[in-house]
Amino acid sequence: MKRISILGSTGSIGTQALDVIADNSEKFTVAALSCARSVDLLCSQIEKFNPKAVCLDREEDAAFIAEKYKELEVYHGKEGLKAIASMEDCDIVLNSLMGMRGLEPTMAAIEAGKDIAFANKETLVVGGEIVMDAVKRKGVKLLPVDSEHSAIFQSLQGNENNDIKRIILTASGGPFRGYSLEQLENVTLEQALKHPNWSMGSKITIDSASMMNKGLEIIEAKWLFDIPVEKIQVVVHPQSILHSAVEYMDGSIIGQMGMPDMKVPIAYAFSYPDRLDLGSIGENLDFFSLKDGMTFYPADKNVFKTVELAYEACRKGGSYPVVLNGANEVLVDMFLNKRIRFIDIQNTLVKVMEEHEPVFGLDLEGVLEMDKRIRDEVRNMF
Amino acid sequence: MKRISILGSTGSIGTQALDVIADNSEKFTVAALSCARSVDLLCSQIEKFNPKAVCLDREEDAAFIAEKYKELEVYHGKEGLKAIASMEDCDIVLNSLMGMRGLEPTMAAIEAGKDIAFANKETLVVGGEIVMDAVKRKGVKLLPVDSEHSAIFQSLQGNENNDIKRIILTASGGPFRGYSLEQLENVTLEQALKHPNWSMGSKITIDSASMMNKGLEIIEAKWLFDIPVEKIQVVVHPQSILHSAVEYMDGSIIGQMGMPDMKVPIAYAFSYPDRLDLGSIGENLDFFSLKDGMTFYPADKNVFKTVELAYEACRKGGSYPVVLNGANEVLVDMFLNKRIRFIDIQNTLVKVMEEHEPVFGLDLEGVLEMDKRIRDEVRNMF
């Protein structure tokens, strides 16, 4: 019986993870749950899964829960998240937090020797070197949950000794695939929130629309698989059937395919190296129903600048990825609140990256400080 | 240094295998070679690769070679093939013979404890149970070289404990894909010999045109991967980029892709579980150059009857696969000699299968006898 803690249990990944756990209750049990402010949903999760501990953002919500469930350990805030990430009686921590605020709980979980099921790319974007050093030092597993990174991870199995020639990182292209720069100027929040293939949280959905999500994934893949970014090729594949692939030195490409369903990578991270019989969850891919087949295009760099920014941040290193991510988090939040236009996201990112004066060799504190500074700067730009 | 013997060294697979060996001479050396009658080509192979032994079909050719190369052990005929398949100072036997005459040398190699790189599907079609029993008993490896079976084998790596839901066996569909039964009546030998994607020997090229090749591959896959035929799905994929795939119980499909180049599966069989750096041999697949993308269709059962015949032969078992294969080998040979029409191949196979009175529990002798009987019967039909 594997005991699983979920950071971000009321979000899209968190709720699907709980579905997987519920359907495989002979294999998994819930150790702890956390959410920001979705108190009602958390209550129903507590009643269904009977965790030992929970954490909420706000002290008053925590007090309410503690009053309601007397047996439960209840935490709140950043320190609370670190506490449940590192608590005893837990084998795997699913980090499905949104944004780089997942960095500190991730470090706490690694230091406590937990395996991590990882769905929080911003953490690796800003703290890749720090996190991967800790992973190696503590000998824990970092099991990717993003569909692309899970696909790459699955495609690497049985190839421990084999050199990678190229990682093919697929992208749906999002709702604005094929748009011109002029068309991108006029898109609305509602349009940006409509992803063609995947149902996800709002931040990642906007990142998909701007293709910043693919940029972040390039950086995540670099760290997860210890590979130079030059070997990562972004391939726009509108059907989202090939979830990503690995080309080896012999020209052989191993890829993972399937219907777009996050439960597949979640379950694989939980049960690795075994797979679960997901029955109707893992919906069968019918190759004959793909009416346009599987098609592949390069990303349009002239329209979507974000992917190139991510390559550049990776190549330059130091504080560049921290700045790119921090600025993006603030900008997406402002766009979601209708304070800026969609095109302002990438225009501002280009400007911020051009003007940034880098710092190298940042430790955890340094990363957190740099992140705070860039957020303030970007907020002051509007 | 792995010592490799090649049965069928002057054929399409054999010559490509020697290219792989030549390009990786620090890893591989040639132990023995065999060919039917291509004496001149065999001489140049002897001079380049310096084998310890060779075998030819005819005694007079063997005498000529023995006279020319005094140091060489020279064999001939069926007994000669068995001798070089089982000789000492050899680690891997590549069986790239054409047809079920590969069965006896395969058994000899297995009994002598050799790993087999396997490109001779007819042997498994007729002797699957006998061969796989021997493989298990002797603990040798049977490493597939057919591009589809290599793709499946590659897709199984790292999934030793995971149940297979489905094998997706891809087929180019051959030169007559999309033809009606009427159109199939009038095709010529020259048309049948033009495969759209793969350059191969004439027997397998005709089998590809009739889709009998896919039928034989279904039976081969059943034995190689110990899977019921009901779990093998034939998917026509004209671009031959996805070489085959495996779907697991979680709905995840792992597949192997690449440019159509037999050197990739040959090299993988030789170096398994490691891959070789094939440099320019393993030509890079450019996803962006696939102008129609990757498309998938069901096989047209009303036009191509052979695939269904293979499923039926598998389901019924006993002597049915022996009869299907033996009849096909004779019919393809007659078609190659312009003695029958293309459509006569499948029409005769349907008739032979309908009329066959099966025998069960055949041993090696029984298989050889049944094969001889059906060949005589089919020859007498024209």
GROMACS .gro file of N, CA and C in nm, chain A residues 151 154-155 157-159 161-163 165-166 168 233-236 242 244-245 247-259 264 267-268 273-279 281-288 290-299, chain B residues 151 154-155 157-159 161-163 165-166 168 233-236 242 244-245 247-259 264 267-268 273-279 281-288 290-299:
model
  360
  151ALA      N    1   0.547   1.094  -2.110
  151ALA     CA    2   0.570   1.023  -2.237
  151ALA      C    3   0.719   1.002  -2.261
  154GLN      N    4   0.842   0.740  -2.015
  154GLN     CA    5   0.800   0.606  -2.059
  154GLN      C    6   0.884   0.559  -2.177
  155SER      N    7   0.921   0.653  -2.263
  155SER     CA    8   0.999   0.618  -2.383
  155SER      C    9   1.145   0.591  -2.350
  157GLN      N   10   1.231   0.405  -2.081
  157GLN     CA   11   1.241   0.279  -2.008
  157GLN      C   12   1.311   0.173  -2.092
  158GLY      N   13   1.399   0.097  -2.028
  158GLY     CA   14   1.471  -0.008  -2.098
  158GLY      C   15   1.584   0.045  -2.184
  159ASN      N   16   1.612   0.175  -2.174
  159ASN     CA   17   1.718   0.236  -2.255
  159ASN      C   18   1.820   0.309  -2.169
  161ASN      N   19   2.118   0.262  -2.094
  161ASN     CA   20   2.255   0.280  -2.144
  161ASN      C   21   2.262   0.351  -2.278
  162ASN      N   22   2.148   0.395  -2.328
  162ASN     CA   23   2.146   0.442  -2.466
  162ASN      C   24   2.144   0.594  -2.476
  163ASP      N   25   2.235   0.646  -2.558
  163ASP     CA   26   2.244   0.791  -2.575
  163ASP      C   27   2.125   0.846  -2.652
  165LYS      N   28   1.959   1.110  -2.897
  165LYS     CA   29   1.996   1.202  -3.005
  165LYS      C   30   1.907   1.325  -3.001
  166ARG      N   31   1.779   1.305  -2.966
  166ARG     CA   32   1.682   1.414  -2.973
  166ARG      C   33   1.561   1.379  -2.889
  168ILE      N   34   1.167   1.468  -2.883
  168ILE     CA   35   1.061   1.532  -2.961
  168ILE      C   36   0.950   1.568  -2.864
  233GLN      N   37   1.349   1.918  -2.944
  233GLN     CA   38   1.282   1.976  -3.060
  233GLN      C   39   1.132   1.988  -3.030
  234VAL      N   40   1.079   2.108  -3.045
  234VAL     CA   41   0.935   2.128  -3.027
  234VAL      C   42   0.864   2.099  -3.159
  235VAL      N   43   0.765   2.011  -3.153
  235VAL     CA   44   0.690   1.970  -3.272
  235VAL      C   45   0.542   1.994  -3.245
  236VAL      N   46   0.482   2.082  -3.322
  236VAL     CA   47   0.339   2.108  -3.306
  236VAL      C   48   0.262   1.991  -3.370
  242LEU      N   49   0.037   1.171  -3.008
  242LEU     CA   50   0.175   1.141  -2.970
  242LEU      C   51   0.212   1.241  -2.861
  244SER      N   52   0.481   1.271  -2.676
  244SER     CA   53   0.622   1.309  -2.690
  244SER      C   54   0.701   1.182  -2.721
  245ALA      N   55   0.828   1.198  -2.755
  245ALA     CA   56   0.907   1.083  -2.800
  245ALA      C   57   1.055   1.109  -2.779
  247GLU      N   58   1.436   1.013  -2.955
  247GLU     CA   59   1.514   0.951  -3.062
  247GLU      C   60   1.650   0.912  -3.008
  248TYR      N   61   1.689   0.788  -3.035
  248TYR     CA   62   1.818   0.737  -2.989
  248TYR      C   63   1.923   0.748  -3.101
  249MET      N   64   2.045   0.713  -3.065
  249MET     CA   65   2.158   0.728  -3.157
  249MET      C   66   2.147   0.638  -3.279
  250ASP      N   67   2.060   0.537  -3.274
  250ASP     CA   68   2.045   0.449  -3.389
  250ASP      C   69   1.934   0.496  -3.484
  251GLY      N   70   1.877   0.614  -3.455
  251GLY     CA   71   1.771   0.666  -3.541
  251GLY      C   72   1.634   0.614  -3.503
  252SER      N   73   1.628   0.528  -3.404
  252SER     CA   74   1.500   0.472  -3.359
  252SER      C   75   1.432   0.572  -3.266
  253ILE      N   76   1.303   0.595  -3.291
  253ILE     CA   77   1.226   0.688  -3.209
  253ILE      C   78   1.121   0.611  -3.131
  254ILE      N   79   1.129   0.619  -2.999
  254ILE     CA   80   1.028   0.555  -2.914
  254ILE      C   81   0.936   0.666  -2.863
  255GLY      N   82   0.806   0.648  -2.882
  255GLY     CA   83   0.712   0.750  -2.838
  255GLY      C   84   0.596   0.690  -2.763
  256GLN      N   85   0.528   0.775  -2.686
  256GLN     CA   86   0.410   0.729  -2.613
  256GLN      C   87   0.289   0.799  -2.670
  257MET      N   88   0.185   0.721  -2.697
  257MET     CA   89   0.063   0.773  -2.757
  257MET      C   90  -0.057   0.737  -2.671
  258GLY      N   91  -0.167   0.805  -2.696
  258GLY     CA   92  -0.291   0.771  -2.627
  258GLY      C   93  -0.389   0.886  -2.637
  259MET      N   94  -0.510   0.862  -2.587
  259MET     CA   95  -0.607   0.969  -2.579
  259MET      C   96  -0.557   1.069  -2.476
  264VAL      N   97  -0.370   0.883  -1.703
  264VAL     CA   98  -0.269   0.785  -1.745
  264VAL      C   99  -0.131   0.821  -1.687
  267ALA      N  100  -0.137   0.789  -1.297
  267ALA     CA  101  -0.132   0.650  -1.250
  267ALA      C  102   0.006   0.590  -1.270
  268TYR      N  103   0.070   0.625  -1.382
  268TYR     CA  104   0.204   0.569  -1.408
  268TYR      C  105   0.304   0.619  -1.304
  273PRO      N  106   0.744   0.104  -1.157
  273PRO     CA  107   0.746   0.079  -1.303
  273PRO      C  108   0.627  -0.004  -1.353
  274ASP      N  109   0.538  -0.041  -1.265
  274ASP     CA  110   0.420  -0.116  -1.309
  274ASP      C  111   0.314  -0.019  -1.361
  275ARG      N  112   0.228  -0.071  -1.444
  275ARG     CA  113   0.115   0.006  -1.492
  275ARG      C  114  -0.012  -0.047  -1.429
  276LEU      N  115  -0.111   0.039  -1.414
  276LEU     CA  116  -0.239  -0.004  -1.360
  276LEU      C  117  -0.335  -0.039  -1.472
  277ASP      N  118  -0.424  -0.132  -1.444
  277ASP     CA  119  -0.534  -0.157  -1.536
  277ASP      C  120  -0.636  -0.045  -1.512
  278LEU      N  121  -0.637   0.054  -1.602
  278LEU     CA  122  -0.724   0.170  -1.579
  278LEU      C  123  -0.864   0.149  -1.638
  279GLY      N  124  -0.887   0.031  -1.695
  279GLY     CA  125  -1.021   0.001  -1.747
  279GLY      C  126  -1.069   0.112  -1.836
  281ILE      N  127  -1.099   0.420  -1.773
  281ILE     CA  128  -1.029   0.549  -1.757
  281ILE      C  129  -0.931   0.567  -1.873
  282GLY      N  130  -0.847   0.467  -1.893
  282GLY     CA  131  -0.752   0.477  -2.004
  282GLY      C  132  -0.823   0.443  -2.133
  283GLU      N  133  -0.897   0.540  -2.184
  283GLU     CA  134  -0.982   0.521  -2.302
  283GLU      C  135  -0.896   0.472  -2.420
  284ASN      N  136  -0.943   0.373  -2.491
  284ASN     CA  137  -0.868   0.319  -2.605
  284ASN      C  138  -0.853   0.422  -2.715
  285LEU      N  139  -0.732   0.432  -2.767
  285LEU     CA  140  -0.711   0.513  -2.886
  285LEU      C  141  -0.752   0.432  -3.008
  286ASP      N  142  -0.846   0.486  -3.085
  286ASP     CA  143  -0.887   0.421  -3.210
  286ASP      C  144  -0.815   0.490  -3.325
  287PHE      N  145  -0.711   0.425  -3.378
  287PHE     CA  146  -0.633   0.487  -3.485
  287PHE      C  147  -0.721   0.521  -3.606
  288PHE      N  148  -0.826   0.439  -3.627
  288PHE     CA  149  -0.908   0.458  -3.747
  288PHE      C  150  -0.999   0.581  -3.735
  290LEU      N  151  -0.898   0.872  -3.633
  290LEU     CA  152  -0.818   0.996  -3.650
  290LEU      C  153  -0.836   1.044  -3.792
  291LYS      N  154  -0.932   1.133  -3.815
  291LYS     CA  155  -0.966   1.159  -3.955
  291LYS      C  156  -0.858   1.234  -4.034
  292ASP      N  157  -0.782   1.318  -3.964
  292ASP     CA  158  -0.669   1.382  -4.034
  292ASP      C  159  -0.538   1.309  -4.007
  293GLY      N  160  -0.546   1.192  -3.943
  293GLY     CA  161  -0.425   1.122  -3.904
  293GLY      C  162  -0.352   1.200  -3.796
  294MET      N  163  -0.222   1.182  -3.789
  294MET     CA  164  -0.139   1.257  -3.695
  294MET      C  165  -0.051   1.349  -3.779
  295THR      N  166  -0.063   1.480  -3.755
  295THR     CA  167   0.014   1.575  -3.835
  295THR      C  168   0.113   1.652  -3.747
  296PHE      N  169   0.215   1.706  -3.812
  296PHE     CA  170   0.328   1.765  -3.740
  296PHE      C  171   0.376   1.892  -3.810
  297TYR      N  172   0.397   1.997  -3.734
  297TYR     CA  173   0.442   2.125  -3.791
  297TYR      C  174   0.543   2.189  -3.698
  298PRO      N  175   0.630   2.275  -3.754
  298PRO     CA  176   0.715   2.353  -3.664
  298PRO      C  177   0.632   2.461  -3.595
  299ALA      N  178   0.676   2.503  -3.477
  299ALA     CA  179   0.611   2.616  -3.410
  299ALA      C  180   0.644   2.743  -3.488
  533ALA      N  181   0.998  -0.337  -3.359
  533ALA     CA  182   0.928  -0.222  -3.300
  533ALA      C  183   0.849  -0.266  -3.176
  536GLN      N  184   1.098  -0.344  -2.900
  536GLN     CA  185   1.149  -0.220  -2.842
  536GLN      C  186   1.045  -0.154  -2.752
  537SER      N  187   0.919  -0.165  -2.792
  537SER     CA  188   0.810  -0.102  -2.715
  537SER      C  189   0.777  -0.179  -2.588
  539GLN      N  190   1.023  -0.297  -2.389
  539GLN     CA  191   1.134  -0.279  -2.294
  539GLN      C  192   1.088  -0.197  -2.174
  540GLY      N  193   1.129  -0.240  -2.056
  540GLY     CA  194   1.093  -0.169  -1.933
  540GLY      C  195   0.950  -0.195  -1.890
  541ASN      N  196   0.882  -0.288  -1.957
  541ASN     CA  197   0.743  -0.318  -1.923
  541ASN      C  198   0.724  -0.466  -1.893
  543ASN      N  199   0.657  -0.632  -1.639
  543ASN     CA  200   0.546  -0.675  -1.552
  543ASN      C  201   0.411  -0.627  -1.601
  544ASN      N  202   0.407  -0.563  -1.715
  544ASN     CA  203   0.284  -0.496  -1.754
  544ASN      C  204   0.205  -0.574  -1.859
  545ASP      N  205   0.076  -0.591  -1.830
  545ASP     CA  206  -0.010  -0.667  -1.922
  545ASP      C  207  -0.036  -0.588  -2.050
  547LYS      N  208  -0.265  -0.491  -2.358
  547LYS     CA  209  -0.405  -0.488  -2.399
  547LYS      C  210  -0.417  -0.518  -2.549
  548ARG      N  211  -0.321  -0.468  -2.626
  548ARG     CA  212  -0.331  -0.480  -2.772
  548ARG      C  213  -0.194  -0.458  -2.834
  550ILE      N  214  -0.046  -0.323  -3.185
  550ILE     CA  215  -0.083  -0.256  -3.308
  550ILE      C  216   0.024  -0.289  -3.411
  615GLN      N  217  -0.392  -0.622  -3.356
  615GLN     CA  218  -0.472  -0.543  -3.450
  615GLN      C  219  -0.385  -0.500  -3.568
  616VAL      N  220  -0.430  -0.531  -3.688
  616VAL     CA  221  -0.357  -0.487  -3.807
  616VAL      C  222  -0.406  -0.347  -3.844
  617VAL      N  223  -0.313  -0.254  -3.856
  617VAL     CA  224  -0.345  -0.115  -3.889
  617VAL      C  225  -0.266  -0.076  -4.014
  618VAL      N  226  -0.336  -0.043  -4.120
  618VAL     CA  227  -0.268   0.000  -4.242
  618VAL      C  228  -0.223   0.145  -4.223
  624LEU      N  229   0.543   0.471  -3.822
  624LEU     CA  230   0.519   0.395  -3.698
  624LEU      C  231   0.535   0.248  -3.734
  626SER      N  232   0.528  -0.023  -3.550
  626SER     CA  233   0.433  -0.102  -3.472
  626SER      C  234   0.434  -0.049  -3.329
  627ALA      N  235   0.338  -0.095  -3.246
  627ALA     CA  236   0.323  -0.038  -3.112
  627ALA      C  237   0.255  -0.138  -3.021
  629GLU      N  238  -0.011  -0.146  -2.682
  629GLU     CA  239  -0.098  -0.077  -2.587
  629GLU      C  240  -0.103  -0.157  -2.457
  630TYR      N  241  -0.082  -0.088  -2.347
  630TYR     CA  242  -0.086  -0.152  -2.216
  630TYR      C  243  -0.222  -0.133  -2.150
  631MET      N  244  -0.239  -0.196  -2.035
  631MET     CA  245  -0.367  -0.195  -1.966
  631MET      C  246  -0.410  -0.058  -1.919
  632ASP      N  247  -0.316   0.037  -1.914
  632ASP     CA  248  -0.352   0.172  -1.870
  632ASP      C  249  -0.390   0.262  -1.988
  633GLY      N  250  -0.399   0.204  -2.108
  633GLY     CA  251  -0.436   0.284  -2.225
  633GLY      C  252  -0.318   0.353  -2.290
  634SER      N  253  -0.201   0.337  -2.231
  634SER     CA  254  -0.080   0.398  -2.285
  634SER      C  255  -0.027   0.312  -2.400
  635ILE      N  256   0.006   0.378  -2.511
  635ILE     CA  257   0.058   0.307  -2.628
  635ILE      C  258   0.203   0.349  -2.650
  636ILE      N  259   0.293   0.251  -2.644
  636ILE     CA  260   0.434   0.278  -2.673
  636ILE      C  261   0.462   0.226  -2.813
  637GLY      N  262   0.519   0.311  -2.898
  637GLY     CA  263   0.547   0.269  -3.034
  637GLY      C  264   0.687   0.307  -3.077
  638GLN      N  265   0.735   0.241  -3.181
  638GLN     CA  266   0.868   0.273  -3.233
  638GLN      C  267   0.851   0.330  -3.373
  639MET      N  268   0.917   0.441  -3.397
  639MET     CA  269   0.906   0.512  -3.525
  639MET      C  270   1.044   0.531  -3.586
  640GLY      N  271   1.045   0.564  -3.714
  640GLY     CA  272   1.171   0.595  -3.780
  640GLY      C  273   1.155   0.585  -3.929
  641MET      N  274   1.260   0.623  -4.000
  641MET     CA  275   1.262   0.603  -4.144
  641MET      C  276   1.267   0.453  -4.170
  646VAL      N  277   1.837  -0.054  -3.877
  646VAL     CA  278   1.805  -0.019  -3.737
  646VAL      C  279   1.765  -0.143  -3.658
  649ALA      N  280   2.070  -0.386  -3.626
  649ALA     CA  281   2.168  -0.341  -3.527
  649ALA      C  282   2.116  -0.361  -3.385
  650TYR      N  283   1.986  -0.335  -3.365
  650TYR     CA  284   1.930  -0.351  -3.229
  650TYR      C  285   1.935  -0.497  -3.185
  655PRO      N  286   2.079  -0.518  -2.509
  655PRO     CA  287   1.983  -0.408  -2.497
  655PRO      C  288   2.041  -0.270  -2.530
  656ASP      N  289   2.167  -0.266  -2.568
  656ASP     CA  290   2.226  -0.137  -2.605
  656ASP      C  291   2.193  -0.106  -2.750
  657ARG      N  292   2.197   0.022  -2.782
  657ARG     CA  293   2.180   0.065  -2.920
  657ARG      C  294   2.314   0.113  -2.974
  658LEU      N  295   2.329   0.103  -3.104
  658LEU     CA  296   2.451   0.151  -3.168
  658LEU      C  297   2.430   0.293  -3.219
  659ASP      N  298   2.539   0.368  -3.221
  659ASP     CA  299   2.535   0.496  -3.289
  659ASP      C  300   2.547   0.467  -3.437
  660LEU      N  301   2.436   0.472  -3.509
  660LEU     CA  302   2.438   0.434  -3.651
  660LEU      C  303   2.473   0.551  -3.742
  661GLY      N  304   2.495   0.668  -3.681
  661GLY     CA  305   2.536   0.783  -3.761
  661GLY      C  306   2.440   0.806  -3.875
  663ILE      N  307   2.354   0.604  -4.102
  663ILE     CA  308   2.271   0.488  -4.137
  663ILE      C  309   2.130   0.507  -4.084
  664GLY      N  310   2.120   0.537  -3.955
  664GLY     CA  311   1.988   0.558  -3.895
  664GLY      C  312   1.944   0.700  -3.930
  665GLU      N  313   1.896   0.714  -4.053
  665GLU     CA  314   1.859   0.845  -4.106
  665GLU      C  315   1.756   0.911  -4.014
  666ASN      N  316   1.773   1.039  -3.985
  666ASN     CA  317   1.679   1.109  -3.898
  666ASN      C  318   1.540   1.119  -3.960
  667LEU      N  319   1.441   1.091  -3.880
  667LEU     CA  320   1.303   1.114  -3.924
  667LEU      C  321   1.271   1.262  -3.904
  668ASP      N  322   1.234   1.329  -4.013
  668ASP     CA  323   1.193   1.469  -4.004
  668ASP      C  324   1.040   1.473  -4.003
  669PHE      N  325   0.983   1.496  -3.885
  669PHE     CA  326   0.837   1.497  -3.874
  669PHE      C  327   0.774   1.601  -3.966
  670PHE      N  328   0.847   1.711  -3.988
  670PHE     CA  329   0.789   1.820  -4.067
  670PHE      C  330   0.782   1.787  -4.216
  672LEU      N  331   0.670   1.506  -4.335
  672LEU     CA  332   0.560   1.410  -4.361
  672LEU      C  333   0.440   1.489  -4.411
  673LYS      N  334   0.427   1.500  -4.543
  673LYS     CA  335   0.328   1.597  -4.590
  673LYS      C  336   0.183   1.556  -4.564
  674ASP      N  337   0.156   1.426  -4.562
  674ASP     CA  338   0.021   1.382  -4.524
  674ASP      C  339   0.014   1.342  -4.377
  675GLY      N  340   0.120   1.369  -4.301
  675GLY     CA  341   0.125   1.322  -4.164
  675GLY      C  342   0.132   1.171  -4.160
  676MET      N  343   0.084   1.115  -4.049
  676MET     CA  344   0.078   0.969  -4.036
  676MET      C  345  -0.069   0.932  -4.037
  677THR      N  346  -0.109   0.847  -4.132
  677THR     CA  347  -0.251   0.811  -4.143
  677THR      C  348  -0.269   0.661  -4.120
  678PHE      N  349  -0.391   0.625  -4.084
  678PHE     CA  350  -0.420   0.489  -4.038
  678PHE      C  351  -0.555   0.442  -4.090
  679TYR      N  352  -0.560   0.322  -4.144
  679TYR     CA  353  -0.684   0.266  -4.198
  679TYR      C  354  -0.694   0.118  -4.163
  680PRO      N  355  -0.817   0.067  -4.159
  680PRO     CA  356  -0.828  -0.079  -4.146
  680PRO      C  357  -0.790  -0.146  -4.277
  681ALA      N  358  -0.746  -0.272  -4.268
  681ALA     CA  359  -0.719  -0.349  -4.390
  681ALA      C  360  -0.853  -0.382  -4.454
   0.00000   0.00000   0.00000
